[in-house]
Each structure stands twice: as structure tokens, then as C-alpha cells.
């Protein structure tokens, strides 16, 4: 089965595959960003060291299964967030979804856009991927700026599925970029 590279780089961003050995600093990174993450990430409320380790274990299992490719985001040699490519069961075959978050001290610098750009390239390097999607809450304008910058097309909205985090509007916006659009 094809898999993307375990490390990806673009400009000042380096993405590195999550491993269980990253547990200590990964937990520190998330807990330092919890106030920023809680409004839009349902998993952030009550985040624990056990959840952190379970996430990292699932990252390794999903990588091996080819269903998800999760990375830590590094800037100037320091971890600043997380991103990944996911194959969602409810999404049609050949489509992968990009997800991302950054520590609040590192937002507004283009790091999420550069991370997503790397993930788009990695996704289209896989022969079975024909489109990449970004899905975000309608009220999360910062997340919505990323697909706009990368020339994704807004293809619609859908109702958010539970569990809903506190700031969730109840509506998700879906953006898509096809292999053909990316090549053009």
C-alpha cells in the first residue's frame, strides 16, 4: 500500500509522522493550546495523558493500515501543531480530508496553509487519491482561509455531527480540490 513520506517540508514548515515516542512533548503542546482548541475541537475538553497516548497509538495503527497519515507540525525546529490526511468512511473512495490545528502563538503566519499545501502534494502523490477536502465549522474563519488560499472550491455545507464543541455553529463548510485542479 502506498503511503506518503514520514517527513515533509515546505518553506519554514516541517511535518513529521506522529509516533508514540512523542507522547511527552505532544501532551505538553496540546495542554498549552487547550483554551485555543476547546471551542472547535470536541476532543480538547478534558484532554488527558491517556487520551494523548491513545491518539498517538491510533496514529501508528492508522498509518500502518493506510487510513490516516497524521503529522506533528514544526516551525523553526519546534513543534507548533498537528495536521493530517484522513480517509473518512463516509467520504467517497479516492477522497482524503485534511485536518489541522496550531498552537495560538503560531497562528496567522501561514503555517497552516503551508502544512495543508504539503498534505495536498502528499495526497496527490498517492495514485488512488482524486480529490482532497477540507471541512471546518462555518464560524471558524481562520480555518476557512486555508482552503481559499490554496484554490479549493467551496462545494457545500452539511450539518455537524455530535459531539459538538462549544463554538460549533452546527454547520460545516466543505471545500474540495481535485487532482486536475491542483495540476492546473
mmCIF file of N, CA and C in Angstrom, residues 2-92:
data_model
loop_
_atom_site.group_PDB
_atom_site.id
_atom_site.type_symbol
_atom_site.label_atom_id
_atom_site.label_comp_id
_atom_site.label_asym_id
_atom_site.label_seq_id
_atom_site.Cartn_x
_atom_site.Cartn_y
_atom_site.Cartn_z
ATOM 1 N N UNK A 2 0.489 2.216 -0.817
ATOM 2 C CA UNK A 2 1.217 3.479 -0.878
ATOM 3 C C UNK A 2 0.986 4.294 0.393
ATOM 4 N N UNK A 3 2.031 4.980 0.798
ATOM 5 C CA UNK A 3 1.946 5.888 1.936
ATOM 6 C C UNK A 3 2.784 7.121 1.627
ATOM 7 N N UNK A 4 2.409 8.249 2.197
ATOM 8 C CA UNK A 4 3.245 9.440 1.989
ATOM 9 C C UNK A 4 4.548 9.332 2.778
ATOM 10 N N UNK A 5 5.439 10.232 2.514
ATOM 11 C CA UNK A 5 6.698 10.286 3.245
ATOM 12 C C UNK A 5 6.419 10.562 4.726
ATOM 13 N N UNK A 6 7.287 10.064 5.586
ATOM 14 C CA UNK A 6 7.115 10.271 7.026
ATOM 15 C C UNK A 6 7.527 11.671 7.466
ATOM 16 N N UNK A 7 8.209 12.408 6.609
ATOM 17 C CA UNK A 7 8.588 13.792 6.887
ATOM 18 C C UNK A 7 8.413 14.597 5.600
ATOM 19 N N UNK A 8 7.800 15.778 5.733
ATOM 20 C CA UNK A 8 7.541 16.655 4.600
ATOM 21 C C UNK A 8 7.994 18.060 4.969
ATOM 22 N N UNK A 9 8.535 18.810 3.992
ATOM 23 C CA UNK A 9 8.997 20.169 4.277
ATOM 24 C C UNK A 9 8.581 21.140 3.186
ATOM 25 N N UNK A 10 8.233 22.352 3.613
ATOM 26 C CA UNK A 10 7.931 23.448 2.684
ATOM 27 C C UNK A 10 8.204 24.754 3.422
ATOM 28 N N UNK A 11 9.037 25.585 2.846
ATOM 29 C CA UNK A 11 9.419 26.863 3.459
ATOM 30 C C UNK A 11 9.910 26.630 4.885
ATOM 31 N N UNK A 12 9.200 27.194 5.862
ATOM 32 C CA UNK A 12 9.648 27.078 7.252
ATOM 33 C C UNK A 12 8.880 26.018 8.030
ATOM 34 N N UNK A 13 8.109 25.184 7.328
ATOM 35 C CA UNK A 13 7.311 24.157 7.988
ATOM 36 C C UNK A 13 7.885 22.773 7.705
ATOM 37 N N UNK A 14 7.951 21.980 8.743
ATOM 38 C CA UNK A 14 8.354 20.575 8.602
ATOM 39 C C UNK A 14 7.275 19.738 9.281
ATOM 40 N N UNK A 15 6.756 18.757 8.556
ATOM 41 C CA UNK A 15 5.775 17.830 9.111
ATOM 42 C C UNK A 15 6.480 16.504 9.368
ATOM 43 N N UNK A 16 6.249 15.940 10.545
ATOM 44 C CA UNK A 16 6.892 14.687 10.935
ATOM 45 C C UNK A 16 5.815 13.738 11.459
ATOM 46 N N UNK A 17 5.843 12.512 10.961
ATOM 47 C CA UNK A 17 4.870 11.496 11.367
ATOM 48 C C UNK A 17 4.825 11.376 12.889
ATOM 49 N N UNK A 18 3.593 11.371 13.446
ATOM 50 C CA UNK A 18 3.417 11.178 14.879
ATOM 51 C C UNK A 18 3.793 9.747 15.266
ATOM 52 N N UNK A 19 4.470 9.611 16.395
ATOM 53 C CA UNK A 19 4.866 8.313 16.962
ATOM 54 C C UNK A 19 4.550 8.302 18.453
ATOM 55 N N UNK A 20 4.385 7.116 19.021
ATOM 56 C CA UNK A 20 4.085 7.034 20.456
ATOM 57 C C UNK A 20 5.225 7.607 21.297
ATOM 58 N N UNK A 21 6.432 7.595 20.784
ATOM 59 C CA UNK A 21 7.571 8.177 21.499
ATOM 60 C C UNK A 21 7.472 9.689 21.656
ATOM 61 N N UNK A 22 6.531 10.315 20.965
ATOM 62 C CA UNK A 22 6.336 11.768 21.054
ATOM 63 C C UNK A 22 5.392 12.159 22.186
ATOM 64 N N UNK A 23 4.960 11.202 22.980
ATOM 65 C CA UNK A 23 3.879 11.416 23.948
ATOM 66 C C UNK A 23 4.119 12.585 24.900
ATOM 67 N N UNK A 24 5.287 12.690 25.466
ATOM 68 C CA UNK A 24 5.506 13.727 26.476
ATOM 69 C C UNK A 24 5.384 15.134 25.886
ATOM 70 N N UNK A 25 6.126 15.410 24.825
ATOM 71 C CA UNK A 25 6.063 16.772 24.275
ATOM 72 C C UNK A 25 4.746 17.023 23.536
ATOM 73 N N UNK A 26 4.129 15.973 22.982
ATOM 74 C CA UNK A 26 2.828 16.145 22.331
ATOM 75 C C UNK A 26 1.779 16.563 23.361
ATOM 76 N N UNK A 27 1.785 15.928 24.522
ATOM 77 C CA UNK A 27 0.842 16.281 25.577
ATOM 78 C C UNK A 27 1.061 17.720 26.036
ATOM 79 N N UNK A 28 2.323 18.109 26.204
ATOM 80 C CA UNK A 28 2.632 19.489 26.590
ATOM 81 C C UNK A 28 2.107 20.487 25.559
ATOM 82 N N UNK A 29 2.316 20.187 24.272
ATOM 83 C CA UNK A 29 1.863 21.073 23.199
ATOM 84 C C UNK A 29 0.348 21.249 23.240
ATOM 85 N N UNK A 30 -0.371 20.139 23.355
ATOM 86 C CA UNK A 30 -1.836 20.213 23.372
ATOM 87 C C UNK A 30 -2.324 20.946 24.609
ATOM 88 N N UNK A 31 -1.799 20.614 25.778
ATOM 89 C CA UNK A 31 -2.309 21.246 27.002
ATOM 90 C C UNK A 31 -2.026 22.747 27.010
ATOM 91 N N UNK A 32 -0.923 23.183 26.411
ATOM 92 C CA UNK A 32 -0.635 24.614 26.329
ATOM 93 C C UNK A 32 -1.600 25.332 25.381
ATOM 94 N N UNK A 33 -2.215 24.588 24.465
ATOM 95 C CA UNK A 33 -3.111 25.185 23.468
ATOM 96 C C UNK A 33 -4.590 24.912 23.749
ATOM 97 N N UNK A 34 -4.916 24.284 24.879
ATOM 98 C CA UNK A 34 -6.294 23.851 25.119
ATOM 99 C C UNK A 34 -7.332 24.973 25.052
ATOM 100 N N UNK A 35 -7.032 26.136 25.611
ATOM 101 C CA UNK A 35 -8.013 27.229 25.566
ATOM 102 C C UNK A 35 -8.318 27.628 24.127
ATOM 103 N N UNK A 36 -7.336 27.531 23.270
ATOM 104 C CA UNK A 36 -7.487 27.852 21.846
ATOM 105 C C UNK A 36 -8.235 26.742 21.095
ATOM 106 N N UNK A 37 -8.031 25.497 21.520
ATOM 107 C CA UNK A 37 -8.604 24.348 20.814
ATOM 108 C C UNK A 37 -10.037 24.012 21.239
ATOM 109 N N UNK A 38 -10.359 24.223 22.512
ATOM 110 C CA UNK A 38 -11.667 23.816 23.042
ATOM 111 C C UNK A 38 -12.870 24.306 22.234
ATOM 112 N N UNK A 39 -12.885 25.544 21.751
ATOM 113 C CA UNK A 39 -14.085 25.996 21.043
ATOM 114 C C UNK A 39 -14.429 25.183 19.793
ATOM 115 N N UNK A 40 -13.412 24.616 19.114
ATOM 116 C CA UNK A 40 -13.677 23.937 17.843
ATOM 117 C C UNK A 40 -13.290 22.466 17.785
ATOM 118 N N UNK A 41 -12.635 21.959 18.793
ATOM 119 C CA UNK A 41 -12.189 20.563 18.791
ATOM 120 C C UNK A 41 -12.880 19.798 19.915
ATOM 121 N N UNK A 42 -13.804 18.903 19.598
ATOM 122 C CA UNK A 42 -14.552 18.220 20.655
ATOM 123 C C UNK A 42 -13.671 17.383 21.571
ATOM 124 N N UNK A 43 -12.540 16.917 21.098
ATOM 125 C CA UNK A 43 -11.659 16.082 21.909
ATOM 126 C C UNK A 43 -10.864 16.889 22.935
ATOM 127 N N UNK A 44 -10.832 18.223 22.809
ATOM 128 C CA UNK A 44 -9.983 19.048 23.679
ATOM 129 C C UNK A 44 -10.519 19.176 25.101
ATOM 130 N N UNK A 45 -11.822 19.066 25.279
ATOM 131 C CA UNK A 45 -12.392 19.203 26.613
ATOM 132 C C UNK A 45 -12.032 17.979 27.446
ATOM 133 N N UNK A 46 -11.367 18.199 28.565
ATOM 134 C CA UNK A 46 -10.972 17.100 29.440
ATOM 135 C C UNK A 46 -9.817 16.280 28.905
ATOM 136 N N UNK A 47 -9.011 16.848 28.011
ATOM 137 C CA UNK A 47 -7.892 16.120 27.410
ATOM 138 C C UNK A 47 -6.949 15.607 28.493
ATOM 139 N N UNK A 48 -6.528 14.345 28.339
ATOM 140 C CA UNK A 48 -5.684 13.713 29.357
ATOM 141 C C UNK A 48 -4.464 13.056 28.716
ATOM 142 N N UNK A 49 -3.516 12.688 29.550
ATOM 143 C CA UNK A 49 -2.321 11.981 29.074
ATOM 144 C C UNK A 49 -2.715 10.645 28.441
ATOM 145 N N UNK A 50 -3.761 10.009 28.974
ATOM 146 C CA UNK A 50 -4.234 8.741 28.412
ATOM 147 C C UNK A 50 -4.809 8.948 27.009
ATOM 148 N N UNK A 51 -5.584 10.016 26.830
ATOM 149 C CA UNK A 51 -6.125 10.327 25.502
ATOM 150 C C UNK A 51 -5.000 10.649 24.518
ATOM 151 N N UNK A 52 -4.000 11.351 25.007
ATOM 152 C CA UNK A 52 -2.854 11.706 24.180
ATOM 153 C C UNK A 52 -2.157 10.447 23.664
ATOM 154 N N UNK A 53 -1.894 9.515 24.562
ATOM 155 C CA UNK A 53 -1.224 8.273 24.171
ATOM 156 C C UNK A 53 -2.112 7.443 23.245
ATOM 157 N N UNK A 54 -3.414 7.429 23.509
ATOM 158 C CA UNK A 54 -4.346 6.705 22.629
ATOM 159 C C UNK A 54 -4.339 7.315 21.234
ATOM 160 N N UNK A 55 -4.287 8.654 21.156
ATOM 161 C CA UNK A 55 -4.211 9.314 19.852
ATOM 162 C C UNK A 55 -2.950 8.882 19.106
ATOM 163 N N UNK A 56 -1.817 8.906 19.792
ATOM 164 C CA UNK A 56 -0.556 8.550 19.134
ATOM 165 C C UNK A 56 -0.534 7.083 18.711
ATOM 166 N N UNK A 57 -1.116 6.219 19.526
ATOM 167 C CA UNK A 57 -1.214 4.800 19.133
ATOM 168 C C UNK A 57 -2.087 4.648 17.892
ATOM 169 N N UNK A 58 -3.209 5.378 17.871
ATOM 170 C CA UNK A 58 -4.091 5.290 16.699
ATOM 171 C C UNK A 58 -3.401 5.864 15.461
ATOM 172 N N UNK A 59 -2.566 6.870 15.647
ATOM 173 C CA UNK A 59 -1.809 7.415 14.514
ATOM 174 C C UNK A 59 -0.926 6.331 13.898
ATOM 175 N N UNK A 60 -0.261 5.566 14.737
ATOM 176 C CA UNK A 60 0.613 4.495 14.225
ATOM 177 C C UNK A 60 -0.209 3.388 13.571
ATOM 178 N N UNK A 61 -1.302 2.987 14.201
ATOM 179 C CA UNK A 61 -2.145 1.930 13.632
ATOM 180 C C UNK A 61 -2.776 2.363 12.308
ATOM 181 N N UNK A 62 -3.290 3.590 12.275
ATOM 182 C CA UNK A 62 -3.930 4.089 11.056
ATOM 183 C C UNK A 62 -2.915 4.266 9.928
ATOM 184 N N UNK A 63 -1.697 4.691 10.274
ATOM 185 C CA UNK A 63 -0.640 4.826 9.261
ATOM 186 C C UNK A 63 -0.369 3.457 8.631
ATOM 187 N N UNK A 64 -0.197 2.464 9.495
ATOM 188 C CA UNK A 64 0.075 1.113 9.001
ATOM 189 C C UNK A 64 -1.076 0.579 8.145
ATOM 190 N N UNK A 65 -2.313 0.918 8.515
ATOM 191 C CA UNK A 65 -3.490 0.468 7.771
ATOM 192 C C UNK A 65 -3.740 1.304 6.511
ATOM 193 N N UNK A 66 -3.080 2.464 6.418
ATOM 194 C CA UNK A 66 -3.261 3.335 5.263
ATOM 195 C C UNK A 66 -4.539 4.155 5.298
ATOM 196 N N UNK A 67 -5.135 4.313 6.491
ATOM 197 C CA UNK A 67 -6.395 5.047 6.592
ATOM 198 C C UNK A 67 -6.221 6.504 7.017
ATOM 199 N N UNK A 68 -5.088 6.813 7.635
ATOM 200 C CA UNK A 68 -4.846 8.157 8.126
ATOM 201 C C UNK A 68 -3.343 8.371 8.254
ATOM 202 N N UNK A 69 -2.916 9.576 7.923
ATOM 203 C CA UNK A 69 -1.495 9.911 7.992
ATOM 204 C C UNK A 69 -1.369 11.218 8.771
ATOM 205 N N UNK A 70 -1.036 11.083 10.059
ATOM 206 C CA UNK A 70 -1.008 12.220 10.974
ATOM 207 C C UNK A 70 0.426 12.688 11.212
ATOM 208 N N UNK A 71 0.581 14.020 11.258
ATOM 209 C CA UNK A 71 1.898 14.639 11.414
ATOM 210 C C UNK A 71 1.886 15.695 12.518
ATOM 211 N N UNK A 72 3.035 15.827 13.187
ATOM 212 C CA UNK A 72 3.255 16.998 14.023
ATOM 213 C C UNK A 72 3.792 18.092 13.102
ATOM 214 N N UNK A 73 3.420 19.335 13.394
ATOM 215 C CA UNK A 73 3.860 20.487 12.612
ATOM 216 C C UNK A 73 4.997 21.155 13.388
ATOM 217 N N UNK A 74 6.112 21.383 12.692
ATOM 218 C CA UNK A 74 7.276 22.026 13.323
ATOM 219 C C UNK A 74 7.622 23.307 12.572
ATOM 220 N N UNK A 75 7.988 24.320 13.355
ATOM 221 C CA UNK A 75 8.412 25.605 12.798
ATOM 222 C C UNK A 75 9.663 26.039 13.549
ATOM 223 N N UNK A 76 10.714 26.335 12.815
ATOM 224 C CA UNK A 76 11.997 26.718 13.402
ATOM 225 C C UNK A 76 12.461 25.709 14.445
ATOM 226 N N UNK A 77 12.239 24.424 14.124
ATOM 227 C CA UNK A 77 12.714 23.343 14.975
ATOM 228 C C UNK A 77 11.860 23.013 16.186
ATOM 229 N N UNK A 78 10.707 23.683 16.322
ATOM 230 C CA UNK A 78 9.852 23.458 17.491
ATOM 231 C C UNK A 78 8.465 22.961 17.047
ATOM 232 N N UNK A 79 7.882 22.030 17.808
ATOM 233 C CA UNK A 79 6.523 21.583 17.482
ATOM 234 C C UNK A 79 5.518 22.697 17.776
ATOM 235 N N UNK A 80 4.612 22.929 16.809
ATOM 236 C CA UNK A 80 3.653 24.023 16.959
ATOM 237 C C UNK A 80 2.220 23.602 16.665
ATOM 238 N N UNK A 81 2.003 22.333 16.276
ATOM 239 C CA UNK A 81 0.649 21.915 15.974
ATOM 240 C C UNK A 81 0.586 20.521 15.402
ATOM 241 N N UNK A 82 -0.541 20.222 14.781
ATOM 242 C CA UNK A 82 -0.785 18.893 14.240
ATOM 243 C C UNK A 82 -1.608 19.022 12.965
ATOM 244 N N UNK A 83 -1.416 18.078 12.063
ATOM 245 C CA UNK A 83 -2.211 18.054 10.839
ATOM 246 C C UNK A 83 -2.229 16.620 10.313
ATOM 247 N N UNK A 84 -3.111 16.365 9.371
ATOM 248 C CA UNK A 84 -3.154 15.021 8.837
ATOM 249 C C UNK A 84 -4.029 14.872 7.626
ATOM 250 N N UNK A 85 -3.837 13.736 6.972
ATOM 251 C CA UNK A 85 -4.650 13.294 5.842
ATOM 252 C C UNK A 85 -5.466 12.112 6.321
ATOM 253 N N UNK A 86 -6.783 12.169 6.101
ATOM 254 C CA UNK A 86 -7.658 11.113 6.605
ATOM 255 C C UNK A 86 -8.549 10.566 5.502
ATOM 256 N N UNK A 87 -8.736 9.269 5.545
ATOM 257 C CA UNK A 87 -9.734 8.617 4.696
ATOM 258 C C UNK A 87 -10.951 8.398 5.597
ATOM 259 N N UNK A 88 -12.005 9.159 5.353
ATOM 260 C CA UNK A 88 -13.213 9.055 6.172
ATOM 261 C C UNK A 88 -14.134 7.995 5.581
ATOM 262 N N UNK A 89 -14.702 7.121 6.417
ATOM 263 C CA UNK A 89 -15.599 6.088 5.897
ATOM 264 C C UNK A 89 -16.812 6.658 5.165
ATOM 265 N N UNK A 90 -17.286 7.840 5.593
ATOM 266 C CA UNK A 90 -18.468 8.429 4.971
ATOM 267 C C UNK A 90 -18.160 9.186 3.673
ATOM 268 N N UNK A 91 -16.867 9.320 3.353
ATOM 269 C CA UNK A 91 -16.453 10.040 2.155
ATOM 270 C C UNK A 91 -16.241 9.055 1.022
ATOM 271 N N UNK A 92 -16.541 9.496 -0.181
ATOM 272 C CA UNK A 92 -16.394 8.600 -1.326
ATOM 273 C C UNK A 92 -14.946 8.157 -1.510
#
